[in-house]
């Protein structure tokens, strides 16, 4: 009897050991690489979670920032699994004020592609050439309207940055460096937007002052397509940042140009300009010295800055090439609750106010508008495009695609999936080459859905979806057109006539249009 029991125990122990070894060395699941064996518990709970939650805890649309349905859509898209939903919507659309409805057309100009998988690999370039209006030597048309938002090496692990950069290369989108400079993890083929924050990481001298020569060197040594001056971010405007000493590894120190193992502080304000006029001078200086388009990233609060900026652009001809508007609902590695919850307007409200200020001065066609703040979901993105976005940025949705489970521990350095941590053991769980494919799949699915919705609205490209194609529900019995909600005049929200013509040409040359069944003999007569 004892021998049999010992035999069983030995067999069980060796099975457990085999599972542990397999978990440790498999590449698909970061959680299992980091938490062999016990990580399976999460998958078990995830598998039965919807059923349990349905009766006990939360519904599919209750969790935040991203609901279960939204996360399931991102995960399934990233794995190229079935991302459809059965039975019909479980959103409470009839009773949710502010719910957007996209208005399809019955006989649209653009004929939708018919096969479900059509447009999976669609090319979806930006409808504007960034920097063209100001004659920048390196003006360019971004190849993708969906791009990766700023997240620094420091807030994310090196492996996460590498996965995003490789994913950017696979999906032909741009990868914003965030304000932490360029590291070796950024050099895997993805083209970059170099972000310049208040600490001038990656382009500063030993005393922390901005250094133009360093900027030119860093830009020349990497595939940088544009510069983005960070004024603020939706989740924490007017706040600086601190990367605590234990996180400042040799690699982070090298990318940022700061001493290793010491607290790394980002001030709240820039030292190179002190008002809107000197900001514009600096924009022109950077553009002249590097040849690159130069933009700004900002959250929206008080509107004085935007009035002043557009007045000066109109009067002097100086100007930013792109404006990235980040919504107050946007993400961060770490911030005080009052800032994440209450400071700065949510995306739609903030964006519409800023866009209108540009449009009222006739400047909206010269500047590319980029939106951020949970826009990595097709419904939110479509409203963004209708309001005048030329491109959208995705941050947390890209994190989900590379394995983030919304544990919301990014500020503790204990991220269980290796995404937002500098802990080498946890980061090891995230295998960049595998996750790169996932994030690329997710970006491509976003583009496909955007094209399909654009075609349903009768146009060839999401940038051509107008405010007339979206209504905002006021409840069960009334709706208001988007242009009325945000006070848009006719034509606002669209690129110039020339840009519209060119993007239609690019879309129809590159992609076959949809078809119907052959006409019956009587219809053909
Ligand atoms: C972990 C993390 C790090 C971030 N780091 C930066 C940064 O360095 N610079 C910046 O401008 N925004 C930063 N952001 C904000 C994002 O770029 C983005 O604007 C915001 O999260 C909204 O996009 P989302 O809703 O798709 O996440 C960060 C966000 C997260 C989640
Ligand atoms: S800590 Fe949680 S929310 Fe943050 S990246 Fe990791 S899994 Fe995602």
XYZ file of C-alpha atoms and ligand atoms in Angstrom:
564
model
C 0.000 0.000 0.000
C 2.768 2.368 1.078
C 4.675 1.534 -2.101
C 1.642 2.310 -4.273
C 1.114 5.636 -2.487
C 4.785 6.550 -2.874
C 4.536 5.619 -6.548
C 1.564 7.927 -7.000
C 3.289 10.728 -5.097
C 6.416 10.365 -7.240
C 4.360 10.363 -10.446
C 2.420 13.439 -9.304
C 5.610 15.258 -8.318
C 7.265 14.524 -11.650
C 4.136 15.686 -13.546
C 4.156 18.915 -11.572
C 7.866 19.338 -12.233
C 7.270 18.709 -15.947
C 4.550 21.370 -16.019
C 6.819 23.826 -14.187
C 9.652 23.210 -16.656
C 7.318 23.513 -19.650
C 5.827 26.728 -18.259
C 9.238 28.229 -17.616
C 10.483 27.674 -21.147
C 7.369 28.127 -23.297
C 7.083 31.443 -25.168
C 3.359 32.012 -25.489
C 2.322 33.103 -22.001
C 4.374 35.604 -20.002
C 2.287 34.884 -16.906
C 3.254 31.204 -16.949
C 6.927 31.933 -17.566
C 6.891 34.176 -14.492
C 4.491 32.142 -12.349
C 4.885 28.514 -13.458
C 2.067 26.237 -12.368
C 0.137 28.762 -10.245
C -0.366 30.936 -13.341
C -2.715 28.237 -14.650
C -5.123 29.257 -11.896
C -5.634 32.573 -13.660
C -6.515 30.855 -16.942
C -8.922 28.557 -15.125
C -10.608 31.504 -13.430
C -10.597 33.409 -16.729
C -12.289 30.450 -18.416
C -15.109 30.245 -15.877
C -15.003 33.969 -15.032
C -17.690 35.185 -17.454
C -20.168 32.660 -16.095
C -19.296 33.449 -12.459
C -19.329 37.197 -13.017
C -22.602 37.089 -14.876
C -24.305 35.941 -11.675
C -22.017 37.184 -8.925
C -19.676 40.052 -9.733
C -19.598 42.279 -12.817
C -21.198 42.356 -16.251
C -19.300 42.383 -19.556
C -19.375 46.173 -19.718
C -18.697 47.137 -16.133
C -14.938 46.892 -15.674
C -12.715 49.917 -16.250
C -10.662 51.344 -17.880
C -11.341 48.593 -20.399
C -14.403 46.411 -20.118
C -14.265 42.659 -20.416
C -15.784 42.858 -23.892
C -13.206 45.417 -25.008
C -10.316 43.379 -23.646
C -11.675 40.198 -25.157
C -11.856 41.960 -28.513
C -8.224 43.125 -28.248
C -6.949 39.719 -27.068
C -8.821 37.816 -29.786
C -7.699 40.279 -32.488
C -4.088 40.042 -31.294
C -4.188 36.250 -31.478
C -6.057 36.270 -34.790
C -8.815 34.297 -33.093
C -12.528 34.749 -33.661
C -13.197 38.287 -32.378
C -16.887 38.312 -33.181
C -19.602 38.492 -30.494
C -22.718 36.360 -30.534
C -26.407 37.059 -30.047
C -26.302 40.858 -30.367
C -25.155 43.794 -28.285
C -25.237 43.674 -24.519
C -24.611 47.432 -24.332
C -27.483 49.407 -22.905
C -27.588 51.601 -26.013
C -31.203 52.740 -25.681
C -30.682 54.113 -22.186
C -27.094 55.419 -22.276
C -26.881 59.153 -23.001
C -23.796 60.011 -25.070
C -23.798 56.633 -26.842
C -22.457 57.116 -30.396
C -24.270 55.623 -33.374
C -22.520 55.334 -36.737
C -24.938 55.908 -39.614
C -24.377 53.521 -42.510
C -25.521 54.344 -46.055
C -27.707 52.165 -48.210
C -26.064 52.821 -51.595
C -22.637 54.138 -50.657
C -20.075 55.526 -53.109
C -17.428 53.166 -51.723
C -18.597 49.601 -52.206
C -17.743 47.531 -49.122
C -15.584 44.472 -49.623
C -17.681 41.347 -49.209
C -15.570 38.573 -47.640
C -15.333 38.623 -43.843
C -11.542 38.505 -43.974
C -11.295 41.167 -46.680
C -9.139 44.170 -45.833
C -7.216 42.155 -43.223
C -3.928 43.456 -44.677
C -5.295 46.768 -45.926
C -2.855 49.671 -46.408
C -4.341 52.583 -44.514
C -2.066 55.616 -44.869
C -2.743 59.025 -43.342
C -4.782 61.386 -45.508
C -2.305 64.217 -44.826
C 1.412 64.584 -45.509
C 2.868 65.644 -42.163
C 5.063 68.713 -42.457
C 4.143 69.474 -46.088
C 2.262 72.690 -45.262
C 5.375 74.149 -43.601
C 7.761 72.817 -46.252
C 9.757 70.584 -43.884
C 12.445 68.724 -45.854
C 11.477 65.361 -44.314
C 7.720 65.788 -44.622
C 6.103 62.371 -44.987
C 2.817 60.531 -45.300
C 2.564 58.043 -42.378
C 1.790 54.558 -43.671
C -0.739 53.813 -40.937
C -3.538 55.824 -39.320
C -3.155 53.667 -36.188
C 0.158 54.145 -34.377
C 1.780 53.378 -31.041
C 1.509 56.087 -28.448
C 4.317 57.422 -26.265
C 5.445 55.030 -23.536
C 9.017 55.318 -22.307
C 11.618 52.670 -21.642
C 11.481 52.949 -17.866
C 7.734 52.892 -17.526
C 7.737 49.777 -19.757
C 10.264 46.958 -19.679
C 12.895 46.628 -22.376
C 11.172 43.484 -23.650
C 7.840 45.328 -23.919
C 9.492 48.161 -25.859
C 11.174 45.635 -28.155
C 7.838 43.860 -28.749
C 6.170 47.159 -29.633
C 9.003 48.209 -31.910
C 9.087 44.889 -33.745
C 5.284 45.015 -33.939
C 5.496 48.502 -35.432
C 7.855 47.172 -38.112
C 5.534 44.227 -38.863
C 2.485 46.468 -39.164
C 4.158 49.494 -40.788
C 3.107 51.870 -38.045
C 5.027 54.490 -36.095
C 6.361 53.869 -32.593
C 6.523 56.900 -30.296
C 9.541 56.626 -27.964
C 7.887 58.356 -25.003
C 10.027 60.750 -23.046
C 12.693 58.236 -21.986
C 14.992 58.489 -25.019
C 16.006 55.777 -27.492
C 17.343 52.477 -26.153
C 18.583 49.330 -27.884
C 15.028 47.994 -27.517
C 13.807 50.693 -29.893
C 16.085 49.500 -32.678
C 14.246 46.542 -34.168
C 12.986 48.005 -37.391
C 10.020 50.097 -36.279
C 10.069 53.743 -37.347
C 10.053 56.222 -34.495
C 8.585 59.490 -33.360
C 11.085 60.914 -30.895
C 9.356 62.514 -27.941
C 11.025 65.422 -26.161
C 9.838 65.824 -22.580
C 10.706 68.400 -19.945
C 13.837 66.509 -18.840
C 15.180 66.297 -22.426
C 16.076 62.633 -21.903
C 18.244 61.358 -24.721
C 19.128 64.888 -25.878
C 20.574 66.562 -22.795
C 23.991 67.402 -21.389
C 25.463 66.268 -18.072
C 23.706 69.145 -16.265
C 20.305 68.207 -17.676
C 20.162 71.048 -20.218
C 18.776 70.488 -23.710
C 21.567 69.891 -26.236
C 20.803 70.408 -29.914
C 23.858 68.465 -31.126
C 22.828 65.462 -29.049
C 19.329 65.655 -30.508
C 20.752 65.742 -34.040
C 22.995 62.763 -33.274
C 20.204 60.680 -31.773
C 17.862 61.491 -34.640
C 20.507 60.699 -37.256
C 21.331 57.377 -35.590
C 17.796 55.912 -35.605
C 14.805 55.777 -37.973
C 13.190 58.904 -36.490
C 10.458 60.389 -38.748
C 9.225 63.260 -36.558
C 9.731 65.040 -33.235
C 6.979 65.443 -30.643
C 7.352 68.057 -27.908
C 5.421 66.833 -24.901
C 3.563 69.648 -23.161
C 1.284 67.402 -21.145
C -0.448 64.042 -21.016
C -4.143 63.461 -20.298
C -3.668 61.346 -17.180
C -1.396 63.838 -15.393
C -1.164 67.316 -16.932
C 1.107 69.837 -15.185
C 2.877 67.084 -13.296
C 6.476 66.040 -13.698
C 7.631 62.512 -13.062
C 10.060 60.492 -10.995
C 11.750 57.243 -11.877
C 13.050 56.047 -8.485
C 16.762 55.213 -8.138
C 16.382 51.404 -7.987
C 14.715 51.452 -11.405
C 17.449 53.534 -13.042
C 19.469 50.677 -14.483
C 22.574 51.109 -16.624
C 20.457 50.695 -19.775
C 17.866 53.262 -18.711
C 20.610 55.656 -17.637
C 22.283 55.302 -21.048
C 19.050 55.889 -23.005
C 18.146 58.939 -20.938
C 21.625 60.402 -20.441
C 21.354 60.388 -16.628
C 23.495 58.835 -13.856
C 22.767 55.193 -13.046
C 21.092 54.308 -9.725
C 19.949 57.842 -8.855
C 16.410 59.253 -8.782
C 15.533 60.463 -12.268
C 13.272 63.517 -12.156
C 11.190 65.107 -14.955
C 10.371 68.738 -14.142
C 6.877 70.122 -14.640
C 7.901 72.772 -17.177
C 10.187 73.037 -20.195
C 13.310 75.186 -19.848
C 13.726 75.909 -23.585
C 10.547 77.999 -23.902
C 8.366 79.874 -21.462
C 5.329 80.967 -23.503
C 3.543 80.241 -26.765
C 5.707 82.592 -28.808
C 8.980 81.042 -27.635
C 7.465 77.552 -28.088
C 6.867 78.354 -31.769
C 10.431 79.664 -32.110
C 11.694 76.393 -30.681
C 9.509 74.353 -33.015
C 10.976 76.232 -35.984
C 14.515 75.808 -34.656
C 14.123 72.034 -34.250
C 12.500 71.702 -37.676
C 15.238 73.782 -39.351
C 18.087 71.916 -37.633
C 16.765 68.380 -38.149
C 14.576 68.771 -41.240
C 11.906 66.753 -39.457
C 8.248 67.647 -38.908
C 7.695 68.846 -35.344
C 4.490 68.515 -33.331
C 3.181 68.955 -29.813
C 1.354 66.599 -27.481
C -1.054 68.050 -24.982
C -4.078 67.431 -22.834
C -6.834 70.050 -22.962
C -7.765 72.271 -20.045
C -7.850 76.058 -20.274
C -8.196 77.136 -23.914
C -6.113 80.351 -23.823
C -3.009 78.498 -25.023
C -4.792 77.176 -28.118
C -6.206 80.601 -29.032
C -2.763 82.139 -28.678
C -1.055 79.336 -30.612
C -3.401 79.562 -33.579
C -3.357 83.404 -33.588
C 0.435 83.330 -33.724
C 0.471 80.635 -36.414
C -1.901 82.700 -38.508
C -0.022 85.973 -38.016
C 3.565 84.747 -38.333
C 3.488 81.643 -40.530
C 5.428 79.692 -37.897
C 3.660 76.517 -36.860
C 3.457 73.019 -35.515
C 3.139 70.225 -38.058
C 0.975 67.991 -35.923
C -1.022 68.203 -32.729
C -1.539 65.152 -30.531
C -4.506 65.595 -28.218
C -4.570 63.252 -25.250
C -7.849 62.724 -23.386
C -8.169 62.907 -19.600
C -9.230 59.252 -19.668
C -5.754 58.379 -21.007
C -3.266 56.099 -19.287
C -0.044 56.536 -17.337
C 2.529 54.386 -15.577
C 1.798 56.214 -12.302
C -0.049 59.357 -11.208
C -2.031 60.756 -8.283
C -5.717 59.816 -8.315
C -6.946 63.400 -8.450
C -5.008 63.921 -11.692
C -6.009 60.678 -13.381
C -9.638 61.173 -12.411
C -10.281 64.884 -12.681
C -7.635 67.072 -14.359
C -8.068 67.760 -18.133
C -11.019 67.153 -20.431
C -11.966 63.744 -21.805
C -10.888 63.167 -25.395
C -14.028 64.032 -27.382
C -14.732 67.283 -25.568
C -11.112 68.450 -25.488
C -10.333 67.454 -29.059
C -13.445 69.088 -30.527
C -12.729 72.364 -28.752
C -9.132 72.500 -29.984
C -9.987 71.365 -33.510
C -12.630 74.079 -33.803
C -10.147 76.755 -32.776
C -7.801 75.641 -35.592
C -10.681 75.315 -38.074
C -12.138 78.742 -37.311
C -8.763 80.234 -38.314
C -8.502 78.064 -41.432
C -5.472 76.190 -40.060
C -6.999 72.727 -39.711
C -5.933 71.569 -43.163
C -2.269 72.471 -42.547
C -1.893 70.484 -39.356
C -2.258 66.730 -38.826
C -4.405 65.871 -35.809
C -3.642 62.796 -33.739
C -6.005 61.575 -31.032
C -5.387 59.469 -27.940
C -7.464 58.271 -24.984
C -9.060 54.837 -25.378
C -9.175 55.317 -29.137
C -7.730 51.873 -29.750
C -11.284 50.550 -29.937
C -12.952 50.964 -33.330
C -16.118 52.733 -32.088
C -14.156 55.387 -30.182
C -11.723 55.742 -33.072
C -14.503 56.350 -35.603
C -15.884 59.227 -33.536
C -12.324 60.583 -33.330
C -11.907 60.438 -37.116
C -15.294 62.098 -37.645
C -14.247 64.927 -35.314
C -11.107 65.538 -37.379
C -8.428 63.078 -36.281
C -6.071 62.143 -39.094
C -4.502 59.389 -37.005
C -5.019 57.756 -33.651
C -2.517 56.618 -31.048
C -2.874 53.506 -28.937
C -1.052 52.914 -25.668
C -2.862 50.628 -23.206
C -4.626 48.728 -25.978
C -1.164 47.891 -27.388
C -0.141 46.833 -23.872
C -3.159 44.517 -23.746
C -2.112 43.070 -27.082
C 1.332 42.156 -25.693
C -0.125 40.458 -22.626
C -1.274 43.118 -20.096
C -4.150 41.724 -18.019
C -5.248 45.097 -16.566
C -3.921 44.213 -13.120
C -3.296 47.972 -12.662
C -0.034 47.512 -10.799
C 2.096 49.438 -13.290
C 3.238 51.838 -10.523
C 4.503 49.052 -8.211
C 7.154 47.393 -10.397
C 5.361 44.075 -9.887
C 3.582 43.836 -13.249
C 2.811 40.108 -13.482
C 3.075 39.991 -17.270
C 6.430 41.760 -17.631
C 4.977 44.744 -19.511
C 5.374 47.624 -17.045
C 8.272 46.602 -14.835
C 12.044 46.781 -14.572
C 12.189 43.527 -12.628
C 14.317 41.315 -14.844
C 12.611 38.087 -13.769
C 9.144 39.413 -14.563
C 10.256 41.065 -17.813
C 11.838 37.794 -18.922
C 8.315 36.362 -19.137
C 7.499 38.591 -22.084
C 9.001 37.184 -25.274
C 9.359 40.140 -27.680
C 9.274 38.241 -30.989
C 6.044 36.442 -30.105
C 4.279 39.482 -28.659
C 5.368 41.584 -31.646
C 3.201 39.421 -33.890
C 0.267 39.910 -31.523
C 0.476 43.675 -31.416
C 0.889 43.792 -35.204
C -2.233 41.607 -35.569
C -4.130 43.968 -33.297
C -3.039 47.084 -35.271
C -4.019 45.396 -38.554
C -7.417 44.407 -37.141
C -8.028 47.994 -36.054
C -7.229 49.187 -39.578
C -9.485 46.562 -41.115
C -12.404 47.500 -38.885
C -11.856 51.190 -39.608
C -11.923 50.596 -43.355
C -15.034 48.484 -43.095
C -16.875 51.094 -41.043
C -15.712 53.851 -43.421
C -17.144 51.872 -46.339
C -20.404 51.362 -44.467
C -20.541 55.165 -44.186
C -19.967 55.414 -47.932
C -16.324 56.546 -47.997
C -13.017 54.863 -48.759
C -11.022 55.940 -45.706
C -11.808 56.662 -42.025
C -10.416 60.184 -42.415
C -13.316 60.886 -44.780
C -16.021 59.937 -42.275
C -17.820 63.181 -41.568
C -19.610 64.436 -38.468
C -22.850 63.821 -40.398
C -22.203 60.092 -40.180
C -22.367 59.970 -36.384
C -25.286 60.681 -34.048
C -25.074 60.871 -30.289
C -28.017 59.280 -28.503
C -29.784 61.339 -25.867
C -31.646 58.346 -24.536
C -34.290 56.137 -26.064
C -36.172 58.669 -28.127
C -33.742 61.348 -29.349
C -30.361 61.732 -30.974
C -28.221 64.708 -31.964
C -25.839 64.806 -34.950
C -22.186 64.969 -33.920
C -21.691 68.340 -35.673
C -24.449 69.856 -33.565
C -23.137 68.399 -30.314
C -19.724 70.000 -30.891
C -20.749 73.093 -32.884
C -18.934 72.068 -36.097
C -19.632 74.039 -39.291
C -19.983 72.176 -42.641
C -16.661 70.744 -43.828
C -15.085 70.755 -40.368
C -13.500 67.441 -39.457
C -12.330 66.640 -43.013
C -8.971 67.038 -44.783
C -8.630 69.582 -47.642
C -10.275 68.834 -51.013
C -6.860 68.009 -52.530
C -5.984 65.650 -49.669
C -9.385 63.980 -49.941
C -8.940 63.408 -53.660
C -5.451 61.968 -53.173
C -6.426 59.582 -50.372
C -9.368 58.257 -52.399
C -6.955 57.665 -55.279
C -4.471 55.876 -52.996
C -7.170 53.702 -51.454
C -8.808 52.696 -54.706
C -5.536 52.056 -56.568
C -4.213 49.808 -53.800
C -7.379 47.924 -52.847
C -10.032 46.151 -54.865
C -13.547 47.400 -54.202
C -16.313 45.090 -53.106
C -18.798 43.443 -55.397
C -22.303 42.065 -55.356
C -23.649 38.847 -56.908
C -24.011 38.966 -60.731
C -27.193 40.849 -61.732
C -30.230 38.791 -62.777
C -31.043 38.948 -66.536
C -33.881 41.435 -65.965
C -31.682 43.737 -63.831
C -28.932 43.571 -66.477
C -31.249 44.720 -69.296
C 2.683 52.899 -19.020
C 2.415 54.189 -19.733
C 3.480 55.059 -19.975
C 3.256 56.273 -20.638
N 4.321 57.106 -20.921
C 4.103 58.251 -21.605
C 5.189 59.086 -21.994
O 6.373 58.800 -21.763
N 4.892 60.225 -22.682
C 3.607 60.573 -23.006
O 3.388 61.604 -23.647
N 2.571 59.771 -22.682
C 2.780 58.630 -21.998
N 1.723 57.810 -21.717
C 0.368 58.174 -22.222
C 0.060 57.453 -23.523
O 1.005 57.764 -24.523
C -1.338 57.825 -24.079
O -1.333 59.183 -24.425
C -2.480 57.571 -23.116
O -2.301 56.397 -22.382
C -3.813 57.480 -23.884
O -3.844 56.381 -24.739
P -4.592 54.984 -24.381
O -5.933 55.337 -23.865
O -4.603 54.282 -25.690
O -3.790 54.315 -23.336
C 1.933 56.611 -21.045
C 0.876 55.717 -20.796
C 1.103 54.524 -20.152
C -0.039 53.594 -19.921
S 0.720 46.034 -14.036
Fe -1.205 45.201 -14.782
S -2.133 46.912 -15.900
Fe 0.036 47.424 -15.642
S 0.975 46.603 -17.514
Fe 1.140 44.999 -15.965
S -0.643 43.699 -16.342
Fe -1.030 45.641 -17.358
